[in-house]
Amino acid sequence: MKNSIIVPVDGSPHSFFAMTEALDLSKRLEMNIVLVNVQHQIETLHTKMFFSSSDVNEYQNQLATEALKEVTDFLDKQQISYEKVVRIGYPIHEICKEAEERGAKYIIIGSRGRGPLRGQMFGSVSLGVLHEANCPVLVVKGDKDKANA
């Protein structure tokens, strides 16, 4: 859908701030909100020895539900429609793939505000998405006081 805004959600206050920006933009431009949570691939040779694929899948869905809860509760309370997607893999690639597959108009993502040095040392999903995405990306910096509360 060309009229979609992708909003990566990881359960942090930063992703909540991004969702509020996306909500504002979606109302003005009459666009759909697509919440995307990416879970890391944890099904390895060792996990397969102890857990079934369905157990791993159930666990990843549980983690995704927890990460999305605050945002979905807020949107449900406001009676705002949205779609949620759970993907498995490397967050930067999966967020960009979801946007590309949908032909999304925008990606609106939260920033942890670690700065360029710490972001490079520890990796920055927002920076990676900014460089890899084929559509415009809005990086939202939230209120640091609220984010650290």
Short mmCIF file of N, CA and C in Angstrom, two decimals, residues 26-88:
data_model
loop_
_atom_site.label_atom_id
_atom_site.label_comp_id
_atom_site.label_asym_id
_atom_site.label_seq_id
_atom_site.Cartn_x
_atom_site.Cartn_y
_atom_site.Cartn_z
N SER A 26 -0.29 10.62 9.79
CA SER A 26 -1.28 9.75 9.15
C SER A 26 -2.66 10.42 9.12
N LYS A 27 -3.00 11.17 10.16
CA LYS A 27 -4.28 11.88 10.18
C LYS A 27 -4.31 12.97 9.12
N ARG A 28 -3.21 13.71 9.00
CA ARG A 28 -3.17 14.81 8.03
C ARG A 28 -3.18 14.31 6.59
N LEU A 29 -2.48 13.21 6.34
CA LEU A 29 -2.34 12.71 4.97
C LEU A 29 -3.24 11.51 4.66
N GLU A 30 -4.06 11.13 5.62
CA GLU A 30 -4.96 9.98 5.46
C GLU A 30 -4.19 8.73 5.03
N MET A 31 -3.24 8.36 5.87
CA MET A 31 -2.40 7.20 5.59
C MET A 31 -2.61 6.14 6.67
N ASN A 32 -2.27 4.91 6.33
CA ASN A 32 -2.37 3.79 7.26
C ASN A 32 -1.09 3.67 8.08
N ILE A 33 -1.25 3.28 9.33
CA ILE A 33 -0.10 3.04 10.20
C ILE A 33 0.16 1.54 10.24
N VAL A 34 1.41 1.17 10.00
CA VAL A 34 1.83 -0.23 10.10
C VAL A 34 2.91 -0.31 11.16
N LEU A 35 2.59 -0.95 12.28
CA LEU A 35 3.55 -1.14 13.36
C LEU A 35 4.37 -2.38 13.06
N VAL A 36 5.68 -2.24 13.09
CA VAL A 36 6.56 -3.36 12.77
C VAL A 36 7.45 -3.65 13.97
N ASN A 37 7.41 -4.89 14.43
CA ASN A 37 8.33 -5.33 15.47
C ASN A 37 9.21 -6.41 14.87
N VAL A 38 10.50 -6.30 15.09
CA VAL A 38 11.44 -7.29 14.55
C VAL A 38 12.07 -8.04 15.72
N GLN A 39 11.91 -9.34 15.67
CA GLN A 39 12.54 -10.22 16.65
C GLN A 39 13.77 -10.85 16.01
N HIS A 40 14.82 -10.97 16.82
CA HIS A 40 16.05 -11.57 16.31
C HIS A 40 15.83 -13.06 16.05
N GLN A 41 16.54 -13.57 15.08
CA GLN A 41 16.49 -14.99 14.75
C GLN A 41 17.18 -15.75 15.89
N ILE A 42 16.44 -16.56 16.60
CA ILE A 42 17.04 -17.32 17.71
C ILE A 42 16.97 -18.82 17.48
N GLU A 43 16.43 -19.21 16.34
CA GLU A 43 16.35 -20.64 16.05
C GLU A 43 17.68 -21.08 15.45
N THR A 44 18.48 -21.68 16.29
CA THR A 44 19.81 -22.15 15.88
C THR A 44 19.89 -23.66 16.09
N LEU A 45 21.00 -24.23 15.72
CA LEU A 45 21.21 -25.67 15.92
C LEU A 45 21.02 -26.04 17.39
N HIS A 46 21.53 -25.19 18.28
CA HIS A 46 21.43 -25.49 19.71
C HIS A 46 20.01 -25.34 20.24
N THR A 47 19.31 -24.31 19.81
CA THR A 47 17.93 -24.17 20.30
C THR A 47 17.05 -25.28 19.74
N LYS A 48 17.35 -25.75 18.53
CA LYS A 48 16.55 -26.84 17.94
C LYS A 48 16.71 -28.14 18.73
N MET A 49 17.83 -28.27 19.46
CA MET A 49 18.04 -29.47 20.26
C MET A 49 17.08 -29.50 21.46
N PHE A 50 16.66 -28.33 21.94
CA PHE A 50 15.87 -28.26 23.16
C PHE A 50 14.44 -27.75 22.97
N PHE A 51 14.23 -27.02 21.87
CA PHE A 51 12.92 -26.40 21.66
C PHE A 51 12.43 -26.68 20.24
N SER A 52 11.13 -26.86 20.12
CA SER A 52 10.55 -27.05 18.79
C SER A 52 10.43 -25.69 18.11
N SER A 53 10.29 -25.71 16.80
CA SER A 53 10.11 -24.47 16.04
C SER A 53 8.87 -23.71 16.52
N SER A 54 7.83 -24.45 16.85
CA SER A 54 6.61 -23.79 17.32
C SER A 54 6.82 -23.12 18.68
N ASP A 55 7.65 -23.73 19.55
CA ASP A 55 7.97 -23.11 20.84
C ASP A 55 8.75 -21.81 20.63
N VAL A 56 9.72 -21.83 19.73
CA VAL A 56 10.51 -20.64 19.44
C VAL A 56 9.61 -19.56 18.84
N ASN A 57 8.75 -19.96 17.90
CA ASN A 57 7.83 -19.02 17.26
C ASN A 57 6.88 -18.40 18.29
N GLU A 58 6.36 -19.22 19.19
CA GLU A 58 5.46 -18.73 20.24
C GLU A 58 6.18 -17.74 21.15
N TYR A 59 7.41 -18.04 21.50
CA TYR A 59 8.21 -17.15 22.35
C TYR A 59 8.45 -15.81 21.65
N GLN A 60 8.81 -15.86 20.37
CA GLN A 60 9.06 -14.62 19.62
C GLN A 60 7.77 -13.79 19.51
N ASN A 61 6.64 -14.44 19.30
CA ASN A 61 5.37 -13.72 19.24
C ASN A 61 5.01 -13.11 20.59
N GLN A 62 5.34 -13.80 21.67
CA GLN A 62 5.10 -13.27 23.01
C GLN A 62 5.96 -12.01 23.24
N LEU A 63 7.23 -12.07 22.84
CA LEU A 63 8.11 -10.90 22.98
C LEU A 63 7.58 -9.73 22.13
N ALA A 64 7.12 -10.03 20.94
CA ALA A 64 6.59 -8.98 20.06
C ALA A 64 5.34 -8.35 20.66
N THR A 65 4.45 -9.18 21.20
CA THR A 65 3.23 -8.67 21.83
C THR A 65 3.57 -7.73 22.98
N GLU A 66 4.55 -8.12 23.79
CA GLU A 66 4.98 -7.26 24.91
C GLU A 66 5.56 -5.94 24.40
N ALA A 67 6.37 -6.01 23.34
CA ALA A 67 6.99 -4.80 22.80
C ALA A 67 5.95 -3.86 22.20
N LEU A 68 4.90 -4.41 21.61
CA LEU A 68 3.87 -3.61 20.95
C LEU A 68 2.76 -3.14 21.90
N LYS A 69 2.69 -3.70 23.08
CA LYS A 69 1.55 -3.49 23.98
C LYS A 69 1.23 -2.03 24.25
N GLU A 70 2.19 -1.24 24.68
CA GLU A 70 1.91 0.16 25.04
C GLU A 70 1.35 0.93 23.84
N VAL A 71 1.96 0.71 22.68
CA VAL A 71 1.52 1.42 21.47
C VAL A 71 0.14 0.94 21.03
N THR A 72 -0.09 -0.35 21.01
CA THR A 72 -1.40 -0.86 20.56
C THR A 72 -2.49 -0.49 21.56
N ASP A 73 -2.19 -0.52 22.86
CA ASP A 73 -3.18 -0.10 23.86
C ASP A 73 -3.59 1.35 23.63
N PHE A 74 -2.60 2.21 23.37
CA PHE A 74 -2.87 3.63 23.13
C PHE A 74 -3.73 3.81 21.89
N LEU A 75 -3.36 3.16 20.80
CA LEU A 75 -4.12 3.28 19.55
C LEU A 75 -5.52 2.70 19.68
N ASP A 76 -5.65 1.58 20.38
CA ASP A 76 -6.97 0.98 20.60
C ASP A 76 -7.86 1.92 21.41
N LYS A 77 -7.30 2.53 22.44
CA LYS A 77 -8.06 3.46 23.29
C LYS A 77 -8.54 4.66 22.48
N GLN A 78 -7.73 5.09 21.52
CA GLN A 78 -8.08 6.23 20.66
C GLN A 78 -8.97 5.79 19.48
N GLN A 79 -9.21 4.50 19.38
CA GLN A 79 -9.99 3.90 18.29
C GLN A 79 -9.39 4.24 16.92
N ILE A 80 -8.07 4.07 16.84
CA ILE A 80 -7.34 4.34 15.59
C ILE A 80 -6.95 3.00 15.00
N SER A 81 -7.24 2.83 13.71
CA SER A 81 -6.91 1.56 13.07
C SER A 81 -5.42 1.52 12.72
N TYR A 82 -4.89 0.33 12.74
CA TYR A 82 -3.48 0.10 12.45
C TYR A 82 -3.32 -1.36 12.07
N GLU A 83 -2.18 -1.66 11.54
CA GLU A 83 -1.83 -3.04 11.26
C GLU A 83 -0.54 -3.33 12.01
N LYS A 84 -0.39 -4.54 12.50
CA LYS A 84 0.88 -4.87 13.14
C LYS A 84 1.50 -6.07 12.44
N VAL A 85 2.81 -5.99 12.33
CA VAL A 85 3.58 -7.01 11.63
C VAL A 85 4.75 -7.41 12.51
N VAL A 86 4.97 -8.72 12.63
CA VAL A 86 6.14 -9.23 13.34
C VAL A 86 7.03 -9.89 12.32
N ARG A 87 8.28 -9.47 12.30
CA ARG A 87 9.25 -10.06 11.37
C ARG A 87 10.40 -10.63 12.19
N ILE A 88 11.08 -11.60 11.60
CA ILE A 88 12.20 -12.26 12.26
C ILE A 88 13.45 -11.98 11.44
#
